[in-house]
PDB file of C-alpha atoms in Angstrom:
ATOM      1  CA  GLN R  16      19.676 -37.560 -13.880  1.00 83.00           C
ATOM      2  CA  LEU R  17      20.022 -33.977 -15.076  1.00 91.00           C
ATOM      3  CA  VAL R  18      17.283 -32.366 -17.166  1.00 92.00           C
ATOM      4  CA  GLU R  19      18.115 -29.103 -18.876  1.00 94.00           C
ATOM      5  CA  SER R  20      15.975 -26.283 -20.209  1.00 94.00           C
ATOM      6  CA  GLY R  21      16.469 -22.768 -21.492  1.00 95.00           C
ATOM      7  CA  GLY R  22      18.827 -21.693 -24.221  1.00 93.00           C
ATOM      8  CA  GLY R  23      17.852 -20.381 -27.629  1.00 97.00           C
ATOM      9  CA  SER R  24      18.971 -17.692 -30.051  1.00 97.00           C
ATOM     10  CA  VAL R  25      19.795 -14.097 -29.143  1.00 98.00           C
ATOM     11  CA  GLN R  26      21.689 -11.161 -30.533  1.00 98.00           C
ATOM     12  CA  ALA R  27      25.037 -10.162 -29.134  1.00 98.00           C
ATOM     13  CA  GLY R  28      24.600  -8.286 -25.881  1.00 98.00           C
ATOM     14  CA  GLY R  29      21.464 -10.197 -24.999  1.00 98.00           C
ATOM     15  CA  SER R  30      20.734 -12.548 -22.111  1.00 98.00           C
ATOM     16  CA  LEU R  31      19.627 -16.122 -21.590  1.00 98.00           C
ATOM     17  CA  LYS R  32      19.016 -18.270 -18.538  1.00 97.00           C
ATOM     18  CA  LEU R  33      19.704 -21.985 -18.445  1.00 97.00           C
ATOM     19  CA  SER R  34      18.151 -24.341 -15.924  1.00 96.00           C
ATOM     20  CA  CYS R  35      19.192 -27.803 -14.832  1.00 94.00           C
ATOM     21  CA  THR R  36      16.944 -29.902 -12.635  1.00 91.00           C
ATOM     22  CA  THR R  37      18.388 -32.810 -10.723  1.00 84.00           C
ATOM     23  CA  ALA R  38      16.786 -35.883  -9.293  1.00 73.00           C
ATOM     24  CA  PRO R  39      16.199 -35.045  -5.611  1.00 62.00           C
ATOM     25  CA  TYR R  40      17.894 -38.191  -4.383  1.00 56.00           C
ATOM     26  CA  THR R  41      21.071 -37.506  -6.300  1.00 60.00           C
ATOM     27  CA  TYR R  42      22.900 -35.470  -3.726  1.00 61.00           C
ATOM     28  CA  GLY R  43      21.231 -35.655  -0.370  1.00 61.00           C
ATOM     29  CA  LYS R  44      23.795 -34.497   2.168  1.00 60.00           C
ATOM     30  CA  ASN R  45      26.764 -35.430   0.032  1.00 73.00           C
ATOM     31  CA  ARG R  46      29.515 -33.082  -0.908  1.00 82.00           C
ATOM     32  CA  TYR R  47      28.979 -32.273  -4.584  1.00 86.00           C
ATOM     33  CA  CYS R  48      30.010 -29.975  -7.392  1.00 91.00           C
ATOM     34  CA  MET R  49      27.846 -28.886 -10.305  1.00 91.00           C
ATOM     35  CA  GLY R  50      28.671 -26.798 -13.317  1.00 94.00           C
ATOM     36  CA  ARG R  51      28.308 -26.028 -16.991  1.00 97.00           C
ATOM     37  CA  PHE R  52      30.479 -27.251 -19.841  1.00 98.00           C
ATOM     38  CA  HIS R  53      30.500 -25.284 -23.103  1.00 98.00           C
ATOM     39  CA  GLN R  54      31.091 -27.128 -26.355  1.00 97.00           C
ATOM     40  CA  ALA R  55      31.577 -24.626 -29.149  1.00 96.00           C
ATOM     41  CA  PRO R  56      31.427 -25.837 -32.786  1.00 92.00           C
ATOM     42  CA  GLY R  57      34.793 -27.138 -33.933  1.00 93.00           C
ATOM     43  CA  LYS R  58      36.540 -26.123 -30.734  1.00 95.00           C
ATOM     44  CA  ARG R  59      37.741 -27.767 -27.575  1.00 94.00           C
ATOM     45  CA  GLY R  60      35.120 -27.739 -24.853  1.00 96.00           C
ATOM     46  CA  GLU R  61      35.498 -25.638 -21.738  1.00 97.00           C
ATOM     47  CA  GLY R  62      34.062 -25.702 -18.260  1.00 97.00           C
ATOM     48  CA  VAL R  63      32.640 -22.211 -17.715  1.00 98.00           C
ATOM     49  CA  ALA R  64      31.083 -22.296 -14.257  1.00 97.00           C
ATOM     50  CA  ALA R  65      31.066 -24.397 -11.114  1.00 96.00           C
ATOM     51  CA  LEU R  66      29.080 -24.341  -7.885  1.00 93.00           C
ATOM     52  CA  ASP R  67      29.849 -26.447  -4.843  1.00 90.00           C
ATOM     53  CA  HIS R  68      27.559 -27.857  -2.143  1.00 87.00           C
ATOM     54  CA  GLU R  69      28.157 -24.788   0.028  1.00 88.00           C
ATOM     55  CA  GLY R  70      27.116 -22.377  -2.714  1.00 88.00           C
ATOM     56  CA  ARG R  71      30.562 -21.176  -3.671  1.00 93.00           C
ATOM     57  CA  ALA R  72      30.762 -20.295  -7.350  1.00 96.00           C
ATOM     58  CA  SER R  73      33.716 -19.985  -9.682  1.00 97.00           C
ATOM     59  CA  TYR R  74      33.996 -19.075 -13.362  1.00 98.00           C
ATOM     60  CA  ALA R  75      36.251 -19.392 -16.350  1.00 98.00           C
ATOM     61  CA  GLU R  76      38.007 -16.213 -17.375  1.00 97.00           C
ATOM     62  CA  SER R  77      36.043 -16.138 -20.635  1.00 97.00           C
ATOM     63  CA  VAL R  78      32.706 -15.642 -18.834  1.00 98.00           C
ATOM     64  CA  ARG R  79      33.624 -14.035 -15.542  1.00 97.00           C
ATOM     65  CA  GLY R  80      31.539 -10.928 -14.930  1.00 97.00           C
ATOM     66  CA  ARG R  81      28.954 -11.970 -17.521  1.00 98.00           C
ATOM     67  CA  PHE R  82      27.669 -15.345 -16.294  1.00 98.00           C
ATOM     68  CA  THR R  83      26.240 -16.132 -12.870  1.00 98.00           C
ATOM     69  CA  THR R  84      25.475 -19.589 -11.544  1.00 96.00           C
ATOM     70  CA  SER R  85      23.123 -20.229  -8.653  1.00 93.00           C
ATOM     71  CA  GLU R  86      20.869 -22.913  -7.274  1.00 89.00           C
ATOM     72  CA  ASN R  87      17.458 -23.343  -5.753  1.00 86.00           C
ATOM     73  CA  SER R  88      17.986 -26.233  -3.385  1.00 78.00           C
ATOM     74  CA  ALA R  89      14.291 -26.589  -2.631  1.00 77.00           C
ATOM     75  CA  ALA R  90      13.604 -27.080  -6.339  1.00 75.00           C
ATOM     76  CA  ASP R  91      16.784 -29.108  -6.960  1.00 84.00           C
ATOM     77  CA  THR R  92      17.622 -26.724  -9.780  1.00 90.00           C
ATOM     78  CA  LEU R  93      20.868 -25.167 -10.944  1.00 92.00           C
ATOM     79  CA  TYR R  94      20.749 -21.962 -12.965  1.00 95.00           C
ATOM     80  CA  LEU R  95      23.155 -20.198 -15.292  1.00 97.00           C
ATOM     81  CA  GLN R  96      22.309 -16.565 -15.996  1.00 98.00           C
ATOM     82  CA  MET R  97      24.127 -15.496 -19.137  1.00 98.00           C
ATOM     83  CA  ASP R  98      24.366 -11.747 -19.750  1.00 98.00           C
ATOM     84  CA  ASN R  99      26.141  -9.644 -22.360  1.00 98.00           C
ATOM     85  CA  LEU R 100      26.371 -12.681 -24.615  1.00 98.00           C
ATOM     86  CA  LYS R 101      28.968 -12.774 -27.366  1.00 98.00           C
ATOM     87  CA  PRO R 102      29.064 -14.782 -30.620  1.00 97.00           C
ATOM     88  CA  GLU R 103      31.855 -16.913 -29.156  1.00 96.00           C
ATOM     89  CA  ASP R 104      29.424 -18.065 -26.458  1.00 98.00           C
ATOM     90  CA  THR R 105      27.585 -20.017 -29.159  1.00 98.00           C
ATOM     91  CA  GLY R 106      27.487 -23.766 -28.664  1.00 98.00           C
ATOM     92  CA  VAL R 107      25.947 -26.530 -26.620  1.00 98.00           C
ATOM     93  CA  TYR R 108      25.952 -26.126 -22.857  1.00 98.00           C
ATOM     94  CA  TYR R 109      25.918 -29.248 -20.727  1.00 97.00           C
ATOM     95  CA  CYS R 110      24.915 -29.363 -17.098  1.00 96.00           C
ATOM     96  CA  MET R 111      27.474 -31.479 -15.260  1.00 94.00           C
ATOM     97  CA  ALA R 112      27.576 -32.867 -11.749  1.00 92.00           C
ATOM     98  CA  GLU R 113      29.737 -34.997  -9.522  1.00 90.00           C
ATOM     99  CA  ILE R 114      29.344 -36.326  -5.994  1.00 86.00           C
ATOM    100  CA  SER R 115      32.436 -35.979  -3.818  1.00 82.00           C
ATOM    101  CA  PRO R 116      34.693 -34.852  -6.662  1.00 84.00           C
ATOM    102  CA  ALA R 117      38.426 -35.226  -6.312  1.00 83.00           C
ATOM    103  CA  GLY R 118      39.895 -31.808  -5.761  1.00 81.00           C
ATOM    104  CA  TYR R 119      38.518 -28.319  -5.476  1.00 88.00           C
ATOM    105  CA  CYS R 120      35.199 -27.588  -7.226  1.00 93.00           C
ATOM    106  CA  ASN R 121      36.094 -25.362 -10.172  1.00 95.00           C
ATOM    107  CA  PRO R 122      35.290 -25.048 -13.898  1.00 96.00           C
ATOM    108  CA  ILE R 123      38.462 -26.854 -14.994  1.00 94.00           C
ATOM    109  CA  ILE R 124      37.280 -30.224 -13.669  1.00 94.00           C
ATOM    110  CA  VAL R 125      33.628 -29.904 -14.752  1.00 94.00           C
ATOM    111  CA  GLY R 126      34.187 -31.689 -18.070  1.00 92.00           C
ATOM    112  CA  ASP R 127      35.265 -34.877 -16.283  1.00 91.00           C
ATOM    113  CA  PHE R 128      32.138 -35.244 -14.147  1.00 91.00           C
ATOM    114  CA  GLY R 129      30.117 -38.437 -14.251  1.00 88.00           C
ATOM    115  CA  TYR R 130      26.636 -36.920 -14.483  1.00 90.00           C
ATOM    116  CA  ARG R 131      25.714 -34.970 -17.609  1.00 94.00           C
ATOM    117  CA  GLY R 132      22.496 -33.426 -18.918  1.00 94.00           C
ATOM    118  CA  GLN R 133      21.239 -33.701 -22.475  1.00 96.00           C
ATOM    119  CA  GLY R 134      22.683 -30.302 -23.417  1.00 96.00           C
ATOM    120  CA  THR R 135      21.004 -27.149 -24.623  1.00 97.00           C
ATOM    121  CA  GLN R 136      21.856 -25.034 -27.645  1.00 97.00           C
ATOM    122  CA  VAL R 137      22.796 -21.373 -27.308  1.00 98.00           C
ATOM    123  CA  THR R 138      23.235 -19.305 -30.468  1.00 98.00           C
ATOM    124  CA  VAL R 139      24.487 -15.716 -30.353  1.00 98.00           C
ATOM    125  CA  SER R 140      24.552 -13.696 -33.566  1.00 97.00           C
TER     126      SER R 140
END
């Protein structure tokens, strides 16, 4: 189970931080991959960030240098720090997770993960 918080409305150039708390039993010592999927209005969704069980992060070209994903393992929480936001960043962001995903943990596969949070709205004007 993934429970999301954060998001909101900001002006272009502003910052937001998204949080995603997982059930502590979800991952244990398993190999896992977590990330964020961005669903913009009327557009195809895109995985924007991914973080594997060893803390290695990767980003989509559209957000690289502006977004940073990290985790607090003790709190079972995944974060997405979003800086220098642009209007095209507007949309719903879903926290996604998979245990032992097929292939390398990267944003491209995030949208296919089996665990998904309820989503949080981000609006940039």
